[in-house]
Coordinates of C-alpha atoms in Angstrom, one line a residue:
M1 CA 2.0 -166.7 37.5
A2 CA 5.4 -165.2 37.2
G3 CA 8.3 -167.5 36.4
S4 CA 6.0 -170.5 35.6
P5 CA 6.1 -172.2 32.2
V6 CA 2.3 -172.9 32.5
N7 CA -0.5 -170.5 33.0
F8 CA -1.9 -172.0 36.2
R9 CA -5.6 -172.9 36.3
T10 CA -6.9 -174.7 39.4
F11 CA -9.0 -177.1 37.3
I12 CA -6.1 -178.2 35.1
V13 CA -4.7 -179.9 38.2
V14 CA -8.1 -181.2 39.2
A15 CA -8.8 -182.6 35.7
L16 CA -5.4 -184.4 35.6
S17 CA -6.1 -185.9 39.0
V18 CA -9.5 -187.1 38.0
G19 CA -8.1 -188.4 34.7
A20 CA -5.5 -190.4 36.7
A21 CA -8.3 -191.9 38.9
V22 CA -10.2 -193.0 35.7
F23 CA -7.0 -194.6 34.4
C24 CA -6.9 -196.6 37.7
V25 CA -10.5 -197.7 37.1
Y26 CA -9.6 -198.8 33.6
V27 CA -6.7 -200.9 35.0
Y28 CA -9.1 -202.3 37.7
S29 CA -11.6 -203.3 34.9
L30 CA -8.8 -205.3 33.2
N31 CA -7.3 -206.9 36.3
Y32 CA -8.7 -206.6 39.8
I33 CA -5.3 -207.1 41.6
V34 CA -3.2 -204.8 39.5
G35 CA -6.0 -202.2 39.5
T36 CA -6.2 -202.3 43.3
V37 CA -2.4 -201.8 43.5
F38 CA -2.6 -198.8 41.1
A39 CA -5.6 -197.4 43.1
S40 CA -3.7 -197.7 46.4
A41 CA -0.7 -195.9 45.1
Y42 CA -2.9 -193.2 43.6
T43 CA -4.8 -192.7 46.8
A44 CA -1.7 -192.6 49.0
T45 CA -0.1 -190.0 46.6
I46 CA -3.1 -187.8 46.4
V47 CA -3.7 -187.9 50.2
F48 CA -0.1 -187.0 50.9
I49 CA -0.1 -184.1 48.4
T50 CA -3.4 -182.8 49.7
I51 CA -2.3 -182.9 53.4
M52 CA 1.0 -181.1 52.5
V53 CA -0.6 -178.4 50.4
I54 CA -3.3 -177.7 53.0
Y55 CA -0.7 -177.6 55.8
K56 CA 1.3 -175.1 53.8
Y57 CA -1.8 -173.0 53.3
I58 CA -2.5 -173.1 57.0
T59 CA 1.0 -172.0 57.8
K60 CA 0.7 -169.3 55.1
R61 CA 3.4 -170.7 52.9
T62 CA 1.2 -171.2 49.8
K63 CA -1.8 -169.7 48.2
L64 CA -5.5 -170.6 48.7
R65 CA -6.0 -171.7 45.1
Y66 CA -3.4 -174.4 45.5
A67 CA -5.1 -175.7 48.6
V68 CA -8.5 -175.6 46.7
A69 CA -6.9 -177.5 43.8
A70 CA -5.5 -180.2 46.1
A71 CA -8.8 -180.6 48.0
L72 CA -10.9 -180.8 44.9
S73 CA -8.4 -183.2 43.3
F74 CA -8.7 -185.5 46.4
V75 CA -12.5 -185.4 46.6
L76 CA -13.3 -185.7 42.9
G77 CA -10.5 -188.2 42.2
I78 CA -11.5 -190.6 45.0
S79 CA -15.2 -190.2 43.9
A80 CA -14.3 -191.1 40.3
F81 CA -12.4 -194.2 41.3
A82 CA -15.1 -195.4 43.8
V83 CA -17.9 -194.9 41.3
G84 CA -16.0 -196.5 38.5
A85 CA -14.9 -199.5 40.4
Y86 CA -18.4 -200.1 41.6
T87 CA -19.7 -199.8 38.1
A88 CA -17.2 -202.3 36.7
D89 CA -18.1 -204.8 39.4
D90 CA -21.8 -204.2 38.9
W91 CA -21.5 -204.7 35.2
R92 CA -19.9 -208.1 35.6
T93 CA -22.9 -209.4 37.5
G94 CA -25.0 -209.3 34.3
E95 CA -22.8 -212.0 32.7
A96 CA -24.8 -214.6 34.7
Y97 CA -27.8 -213.9 32.3
N98 CA -26.0 -214.9 29.1
G99 CA -28.3 -217.5 27.4
N100 CA -32.0 -218.4 27.3
C101 CA -34.0 -216.2 29.7
S102 CA -37.6 -215.1 30.3
V103 CA -37.7 -211.4 29.8
L104 CA -40.1 -208.7 31.1
G105 CA -39.6 -205.0 30.6
R106 CA -41.1 -201.6 29.8
V107 CA -40.6 -200.0 26.4
C108 CA -38.7 -196.7 26.7
A109 CA -37.6 -196.1 23.1
V110 CA -39.0 -197.2 19.7
D111 CA -37.0 -197.3 16.5
F112 CA -38.7 -198.0 13.1
S113 CA -36.2 -195.9 11.0
S114 CA -34.6 -198.9 9.2
G115 CA -38.0 -200.5 8.4
D116 CA -37.4 -203.1 11.2
Y117 CA -38.9 -203.1 14.7
K118 CA -36.4 -202.3 17.4
F119 CA -37.1 -201.3 21.0
V120 CA -35.2 -200.4 24.2
I121 CA -36.7 -201.7 27.4
E122 CA -36.1 -200.7 31.0
D123 CA -37.3 -201.9 34.4
L124 CA -35.9 -205.3 33.4
Y125 CA -36.8 -208.7 34.9
L126 CA -34.7 -211.7 33.8
N127 CA -36.0 -215.1 34.9
G128 CA -38.2 -213.3 37.3
K129 CA -35.4 -211.3 39.0
P130 CA -35.0 -207.5 38.7
V131 CA -31.7 -206.5 37.0
V132 CA -29.9 -203.2 36.5
G133 CA -29.7 -201.7 33.0
K134 CA -31.6 -201.7 29.7
M135 CA -32.0 -204.2 26.9
R136 CA -32.1 -203.6 23.1
V137 CA -34.7 -205.8 21.4
T138 CA -34.6 -206.5 17.7
V139 CA -37.8 -208.1 16.4
L140 CA -37.4 -210.7 13.7
P141 CA -40.1 -210.9 10.9
A142 CA -43.1 -213.1 11.6
E143 CA -46.5 -213.6 10.1
N144 CA -48.3 -212.3 13.2
N145 CA -46.0 -209.5 14.4
A146 CA -47.1 -208.1 17.7
A147 CA -44.4 -205.4 17.4
E148 CA -46.6 -203.4 15.0
H149 CA -48.7 -202.2 17.8
V150 CA -46.0 -201.5 20.4
A151 CA -45.5 -198.0 21.7
T152 CA -43.5 -196.3 24.5
G153 CA -44.9 -197.2 27.9
D154 CA -46.0 -200.7 26.9
K155 CA -44.6 -203.8 28.6
L156 CA -43.1 -206.7 26.7
S157 CA -42.6 -210.3 27.8
F158 CA -41.0 -213.1 25.9
E159 CA -38.4 -215.9 26.1
A160 CA -35.2 -215.7 24.0
S161 CA -31.5 -216.1 24.1
V162 CA -30.0 -213.0 25.8
R163 CA -26.5 -211.7 25.1
H164 CA -24.9 -209.7 27.8
V165 CA -23.0 -206.6 26.6
K166 CA -19.4 -206.5 28.0
L167 CA -18.3 -203.2 29.5
I168 CA -14.7 -203.9 28.3
S169 CA -13.8 -206.0 25.3
G170 CA -10.1 -206.7 24.8
F171 CA -8.5 -203.5 26.0
R172 CA -11.4 -201.2 24.9
I173 CA -14.2 -199.8 27.1
N174 CA -17.6 -199.8 25.5
G175 CA -18.3 -196.1 26.1
N176 CA -21.6 -196.1 24.1
A177 CA -23.0 -199.0 26.2
Y178 CA -22.0 -197.3 29.4
R179 CA -23.6 -194.0 28.4
T180 CA -26.9 -195.6 27.3
N181 CA -26.8 -198.2 30.0
I182 CA -27.8 -200.9 27.5
R183 CA -26.4 -204.1 29.1
Y184 CA -28.3 -206.7 27.1
N185 CA -29.1 -207.5 23.4
V186 CA -31.7 -209.9 22.2
S187 CA -33.4 -211.0 19.0
V188 CA -36.9 -212.3 19.1
R189 CA -39.6 -213.3 16.6
G190 CA -42.6 -210.9 16.4
D191 CA -45.1 -213.7 17.1
A192 CA -43.3 -214.6 20.4
L193 CA -43.9 -211.2 22.0
S194 CA -46.6 -210.7 24.6
V195 CA -47.6 -207.1 24.9
V196 CA -49.4 -205.4 27.8
F197 CA -50.4 -201.9 26.8
G198 CA -49.3 -199.2 29.2
A199 CA -49.1 -195.4 29.5
P200 CA -46.1 -193.3 28.6
S201 CA -44.6 -191.0 31.2
A202 CA -45.2 -187.2 31.1
L203 CA -41.8 -186.6 29.4
E204 CA -42.4 -189.4 26.9
K205 CA -45.8 -187.9 26.1
F206 CA -44.2 -184.5 25.6
T207 CA -41.5 -185.8 23.2
A208 CA -44.0 -188.0 21.3
G209 CA -46.3 -185.0 20.9
L210 CA -43.4 -182.8 19.8
R211 CA -42.3 -185.3 17.1
E212 CA -45.9 -185.7 15.9
L213 CA -46.3 -182.0 15.6
L214 CA -43.1 -181.6 13.6
V215 CA -43.8 -184.6 11.3
E216 CA -47.4 -183.6 10.7
N217 CA -46.4 -180.1 9.6
M218 CA -43.0 -180.7 8.0
G219 CA -43.3 -184.2 6.6
E220 CA -41.6 -187.4 7.8
K221 CA -38.1 -186.6 6.7
Y222 CA -37.7 -183.0 7.7
G223 CA -39.9 -183.4 10.8
N224 CA -37.5 -186.1 12.0
I225 CA -34.5 -184.0 11.2
A226 CA -36.0 -181.1 13.2
F227 CA -36.8 -183.5 16.1
S228 CA -33.2 -184.7 16.1
M229 CA -31.9 -181.2 16.1
L230 CA -34.1 -180.2 19.1
T231 CA -33.7 -183.3 21.3
G232 CA -30.7 -185.2 20.0
D233 CA -32.9 -188.3 19.6
K234 CA -31.9 -190.0 16.3
Y235 CA -34.0 -193.1 16.7
A236 CA -36.4 -192.1 14.0
L237 CA -33.8 -190.6 11.7
D238 CA -32.9 -192.5 8.5
G239 CA -29.4 -193.9 8.5
E240 CA -28.6 -192.3 5.1
I241 CA -29.4 -188.9 6.4
K242 CA -27.1 -189.4 9.4
D243 CA -24.3 -190.6 7.1
Y244 CA -24.3 -187.6 4.7
F245 CA -24.6 -185.0 7.5
T246 CA -21.7 -186.7 9.2
A247 CA -19.6 -186.8 6.0
A248 CA -20.3 -183.1 5.5
G249 CA -19.0 -182.4 9.0
L250 CA -22.4 -181.3 10.2
G251 CA -23.3 -184.4 12.3
H252 CA -22.9 -182.4 15.5
I253 CA -26.1 -180.5 14.8
M254 CA -28.1 -183.8 15.3
A255 CA -26.6 -184.2 18.8
V256 CA -27.8 -181.7 21.4
S257 CA -24.6 -179.9 22.6
G258 CA -23.2 -176.5 23.6
L259 CA -24.2 -175.2 20.2
H260 CA -27.9 -175.8 21.0
I261 CA -27.6 -174.5 24.6
G262 CA -26.0 -171.3 23.2
F263 CA -28.9 -170.9 20.7
L264 CA -31.4 -171.4 23.5
I265 CA -29.7 -168.9 25.8
F266 CA -29.6 -166.4 22.9
V267 CA -33.3 -166.7 22.2
L268 CA -34.1 -166.4 26.0
N269 CA -31.9 -163.4 26.4
F270 CA -33.6 -161.8 23.4
V271 CA -37.0 -162.4 24.7
L272 CA -36.2 -161.4 28.3
Y273 CA -33.9 -158.6 27.6
R274 CA -36.1 -156.1 29.5
L275 CA -35.7 -158.0 32.7
S276 CA -32.8 -157.4 35.1
K277 CA -29.9 -159.9 35.3
K278 CA -31.2 -161.0 38.8
V279 CA -34.5 -162.1 37.3
R280 CA -33.2 -163.3 33.9
F281 CA -30.5 -165.6 35.2
P282 CA -32.7 -168.0 37.2
I283 CA -35.3 -168.1 34.4
I284 CA -32.6 -169.1 31.9
L285 CA -31.1 -171.5 34.4
A286 CA -34.5 -173.2 34.8
A287 CA -35.0 -173.3 31.0
I288 CA -31.7 -175.0 30.2
A289 CA -32.2 -177.4 33.1
G290 CA -35.5 -178.5 31.6
Y291 CA -33.8 -178.8 28.2
T292 CA -31.2 -181.1 29.8
V293 CA -33.9 -183.4 30.9
L294 CA -35.5 -183.3 27.4
A295 CA -32.1 -184.3 25.9
D296 CA -31.8 -187.2 28.4
F297 CA -28.8 -185.8 30.2
S298 CA -26.4 -186.4 27.3
P299 CA -22.8 -185.7 28.2
S300 CA -22.4 -182.8 25.8
V301 CA -25.5 -181.1 27.2
V302 CA -24.5 -181.6 30.8
R303 CA -21.1 -180.1 29.9
A304 CA -22.7 -177.2 28.2
V305 CA -25.1 -176.5 31.0
I306 CA -22.3 -176.6 33.7
M307 CA -20.2 -174.2 31.6
A308 CA -23.2 -171.9 31.0
V309 CA -24.0 -171.9 34.7
I310 CA -20.4 -171.0 35.6
S311 CA -20.2 -168.3 33.0
G312 CA -23.7 -166.9 33.9
F313 CA -22.7 -166.9 37.6
A314 CA -19.5 -165.1 36.7
V315 CA -21.4 -162.4 34.9
F316 CA -24.0 -162.3 37.6
V317 CA -21.5 -161.5 40.4
G318 CA -19.3 -159.3 38.1
G319 CA -16.5 -161.8 37.8
R320 CA -14.3 -162.8 34.8
K321 CA -15.3 -165.7 32.5
D322 CA -12.6 -168.2 31.8
L323 CA -13.4 -170.8 29.1
L324 CA -10.6 -173.3 29.9
S325 CA -11.4 -173.2 33.7
S326 CA -15.1 -173.7 33.2
L327 CA -14.5 -176.5 30.7
L328 CA -12.1 -178.4 33.0
C329 CA -14.5 -177.8 35.9
A330 CA -17.3 -179.5 33.9
F331 CA -14.9 -182.3 32.9
S332 CA -13.9 -183.0 36.5
F333 CA -17.3 -183.0 38.0
I334 CA -18.9 -185.1 35.2
L335 CA -16.2 -187.8 35.5
A336 CA -16.5 -187.8 39.3
V337 CA -20.0 -189.0 38.8
K338 CA -19.7 -190.9 35.5
P339 CA -16.1 -191.9 35.2
M340 CA -16.5 -194.2 32.2
Y341 CA -17.7 -191.3 30.0
L342 CA -14.0 -190.7 29.4
F343 CA -14.2 -193.6 26.9
D344 CA -17.3 -192.4 25.1
A345 CA -16.9 -190.7 21.7
G346 CA -19.7 -188.2 22.2
F347 CA -18.2 -187.0 25.5
L348 CA -14.7 -186.7 24.1
L349 CA -15.8 -184.9 20.9
S350 CA -17.8 -182.4 23.0
F351 CA -14.9 -181.6 25.3
A352 CA -12.3 -181.7 22.5
A353 CA -14.2 -179.1 20.5
I354 CA -14.3 -176.6 23.3
F355 CA -10.7 -177.4 24.3
G356 CA -9.6 -176.5 20.8
I357 CA -11.6 -173.2 20.9
A358 CA -10.0 -172.3 24.3
L359 CA -6.5 -173.0 23.0
F360 CA -6.5 -171.6 19.5
A361 CA -9.6 -169.6 18.5
N362 CA -8.6 -166.3 19.8
S363 CA -5.0 -166.5 18.4
I364 CA -6.4 -167.4 14.9
R365 CA -8.9 -164.5 15.2
L366 CA -6.2 -162.0 16.1
F367 CA -3.9 -163.3 13.3
M368 CA -6.7 -162.9 10.7
A369 CA -7.9 -159.5 12.1
K370 CA -4.4 -158.1 11.8
R371 CA -4.4 -159.0 8.1
G372 CA -7.7 -157.1 7.4
A373 CA -10.3 -159.8 8.0
H374 CA -13.7 -158.7 9.4
N375 CA -13.8 -159.6 13.1
K376 CA -16.9 -161.8 12.8
I377 CA -15.5 -163.7 9.9
A378 CA -12.2 -164.1 11.7
S379 CA -14.0 -165.4 14.8
G380 CA -16.0 -167.9 12.8
I381 CA -13.0 -169.2 11.0
G382 CA -11.0 -169.3 14.2
A383 CA -13.6 -171.3 16.0
S384 CA -14.2 -173.7 13.1
V385 CA -10.5 -174.4 12.5
S386 CA -9.8 -174.8 16.2
V387 CA -12.7 -177.3 16.6
S388 CA -11.7 -179.3 13.5
V389 CA -8.1 -179.6 14.7
A390 CA -9.0 -180.6 18.2
V391 CA -11.7 -183.2 17.3
T392 CA -9.5 -185.0 14.7
P393 CA -7.7 -187.3 17.2
V394 CA -11.1 -188.5 18.6
Q395 CA -12.6 -188.9 15.1
T396 CA -9.6 -191.0 13.9
Y397 CA -9.6 -193.2 17.0
F398 CA -13.3 -194.0 17.2
F399 CA -14.5 -193.7 13.6
G400 CA -11.2 -194.0 11.6
Q401 CA -12.0 -191.0 9.4
I402 CA -11.5 -187.3 8.9
Q403 CA -14.1 -185.0 7.2
L404 CA -11.8 -182.8 5.1
L405 CA -14.5 -180.2 4.3
S406 CA -15.8 -179.8 7.8
V407 CA -14.1 -176.5 8.4
I408 CA -15.5 -174.9 5.2
A409 CA -18.9 -176.4 5.9
N410 CA -19.1 -175.1 9.4
V411 CA -17.8 -171.6 8.6
I412 CA -20.4 -171.3 5.8
L413 CA -23.3 -173.1 7.2
L414 CA -23.2 -172.7 11.1
P415 CA -24.7 -169.1 10.8
F416 CA -27.5 -170.7 8.7
V417 CA -27.9 -173.6 11.2
S418 CA -28.4 -171.0 14.0
V419 CA -31.2 -169.4 11.9
V420 CA -32.9 -172.8 11.5
F421 CA -32.6 -173.6 15.2
I422 CA -33.8 -170.2 16.4
T423 CA -36.7 -170.2 13.9
L424 CA -37.8 -173.7 15.2
V425 CA -37.6 -172.7 18.8
A426 CA -39.4 -169.4 18.2
T427 CA -42.3 -170.9 16.1
L428 CA -42.9 -174.1 18.1
P429 CA -45.0 -172.4 20.8
I430 CA -47.2 -170.9 18.1
A431 CA -47.4 -174.2 16.1
A432 CA -48.7 -175.9 19.3
I433 CA -51.8 -173.7 19.1
P434 CA -54.6 -175.6 17.2
Y435 CA -54.7 -174.8 13.4
C436 CA -51.4 -172.8 13.6
G437 CA -49.0 -175.7 12.7
G438 CA -48.5 -174.2 9.3
I439 CA -46.0 -171.7 10.7
L440 CA -43.5 -174.6 10.8
H441 CA -43.4 -174.6 7.0
A442 CA -40.9 -171.7 7.2
S443 CA -38.5 -174.0 9.2
K444 CA -39.1 -176.8 6.8
Y445 CA -38.0 -174.8 3.8
L446 CA -34.8 -173.8 5.8
L447 CA -34.2 -177.4 6.5
V448 CA -34.6 -178.3 2.9
A449 CA -31.8 -175.9 2.0
L450 CA -29.6 -177.2 4.8
D451 CA -30.3 -180.8 3.7
Y452 CA -29.3 -180.1 0.1
A453 CA -26.2 -178.3 1.2
A454 CA -25.1 -181.3 3.4
Q455 CA -25.8 -183.7 0.5
G456 CA -23.8 -181.5 -1.9
I457 CA -20.8 -181.3 0.4
A458 CA -20.9 -185.1 1.2
A459 CA -20.9 -185.8 -2.6
V460 CA -17.6 -184.0 -3.2
P461 CA -14.8 -186.6 -3.9
F462 CA -12.5 -187.3 -1.0
T463 CA -14.7 -185.5 1.5
V464 CA -14.0 -188.3 4.0
I465 CA -10.7 -190.0 4.2
T466 CA -10.0 -193.2 6.2
V467 CA -7.2 -193.1 8.8
K468 CA -5.9 -196.0 11.0
T469 CA -4.8 -195.0 14.4
S470 CA -4.6 -196.2 18.1
A471 CA -5.1 -194.7 21.5
A472 CA -1.7 -193.1 21.2
V473 CA -3.3 -190.4 19.0
F474 CA -4.5 -188.8 22.2
L475 CA -1.0 -187.7 22.9
C476 CA -1.7 -184.9 20.4
Y477 CA -3.6 -183.0 23.2
P478 CA -0.5 -182.3 25.4
V479 CA 1.2 -181.1 22.2
M480 CA -1.7 -178.8 21.4
F481 CA -1.5 -177.4 24.9
C482 CA 2.2 -176.7 24.5
A483 CA 1.5 -174.9 21.2
S484 CA -1.2 -172.7 22.9
G485 CA -0.9 -169.4 24.8
Y486 CA -1.3 -171.3 28.1
F487 CA 2.2 -172.7 27.8
M488 CA 4.3 -169.7 28.6
M489 CA 7.9 -170.9 28.3
N490 CA 9.8 -167.9 26.9
K491 CA 12.8 -169.8 25.6
G492 CA 12.7 -173.1 23.8
K493 CA 8.9 -173.2 23.4
T494 CA 9.2 -174.0 19.6
A495 CA 11.8 -176.7 20.3
V496 CA 9.5 -178.3 22.9
I497 CA 6.5 -178.2 20.5
L498 CA 8.5 -179.7 17.7
Y499 CA 10.1 -182.4 19.8
S500 CA 6.7 -183.3 21.4
A501 CA 5.0 -183.5 18.0
A502 CA 7.8 -185.7 16.6
V503 CA 7.5 -188.1 19.6
C504 CA 3.7 -188.1 19.3
V505 CA 3.8 -189.0 15.6
L506 CA 6.4 -191.7 16.2
I507 CA 4.4 -193.3 18.9
C508 CA 1.2 -193.1 16.9
Y509 CA 2.9 -194.7 13.9
I510 CA 4.4 -197.6 16.0
C511 CA 1.1 -198.3 17.7
A512 CA -0.9 -198.2 14.5
A513 CA 1.5 -200.4 12.6

């Protein structure tokens, strides 16, 4: 847009509006009265702006895209606040069950990775009354431990002291509890459990069968790594394995994300390449929708699927793909339905990674290509550097650490990770045929190499450094935007970037002190 300091994207405006609505929800969660005042001011402002922009469009004094941006900002922003406020109120009702309760629930997840027995139960009844949410059950050692025989689909009943999980503690939203919907924690002796054996659902049978197939043919360790790579389910994965993969900067391959969706689309496109786009597109769409269900609708997968659908539709109708617009579209629609995801580390890491790629990857690629680097190498380095820079604020805030070798690890190993994933996906249908499971040995040997590489990188001194920071670190993202090509100020851009960065560093230092 000529004369504008910012390259306008409809969903930049929408995303900012939805983000403001979520901030109102946050204030509402802290204080009902103040939050209501903020929400009223927000609603009045967005209604006024929407009416004015639409009126200007009707009188042909503004463009359609501004009217669309205003309308979407109103609809998605109001939705985000309404859903978030309802969630905050609903979460508070569970506080009534703090203390000794009789518990009845259905086992939906089993975790024996640490050597202890841990379960997640759903369809909860506390003191005979149905309640919303799930409960994490830790089974304490006992001579007669009924937990040894518990499986997914069984029903547990017992009496114990229940601890309600707070959605907000101090000034911090418990994003992980919100995402998993685990609202209660309890510890109970194994001999106090009463078990009624039940049947798993079709999806639970499928995932259990998949894990059994992988473990049977690849061994306990590598079967569980493969299962985590495919489904994002880390319940059965040893904590030490998760630690050194994370330290090496490769923890993201254990969480189903856009990387996995991209691999899956690549495999499907390769298999279906003879079909026309009109036939191929709905088949791929159905496949990634099914994969989203398998990954339990994790935020990173939903984000990747929405972006893949937008990009695929753009190609299908002959339009132009725009990474930043599709990213912010996914951001806005997800937060309109699940507003508290904005406080979840996995959600923010997923979006930050793609945000970094959208801002810087192409510039870094062109910079390296002009200096003689091969285009694919330049693209890989550009993507890895961009992702590492963009996820750093999230990592320092939630985990207090930075993986210094993550750029090198991802540049070198991501092509190999893609080979591992594609080999797994390609051989699994054959492995499911009786007496053909041995074909998974090829994937096992690839995983062995990847595992040793991750251990080696994690063992390097100072691979991980600890950093103390506060929520002020998220001010880095406006600075990153100003430094990107989307910020088109011809004069004074460098000064704006340096001034913004200095203010950001100063605020972060003051808040962290």
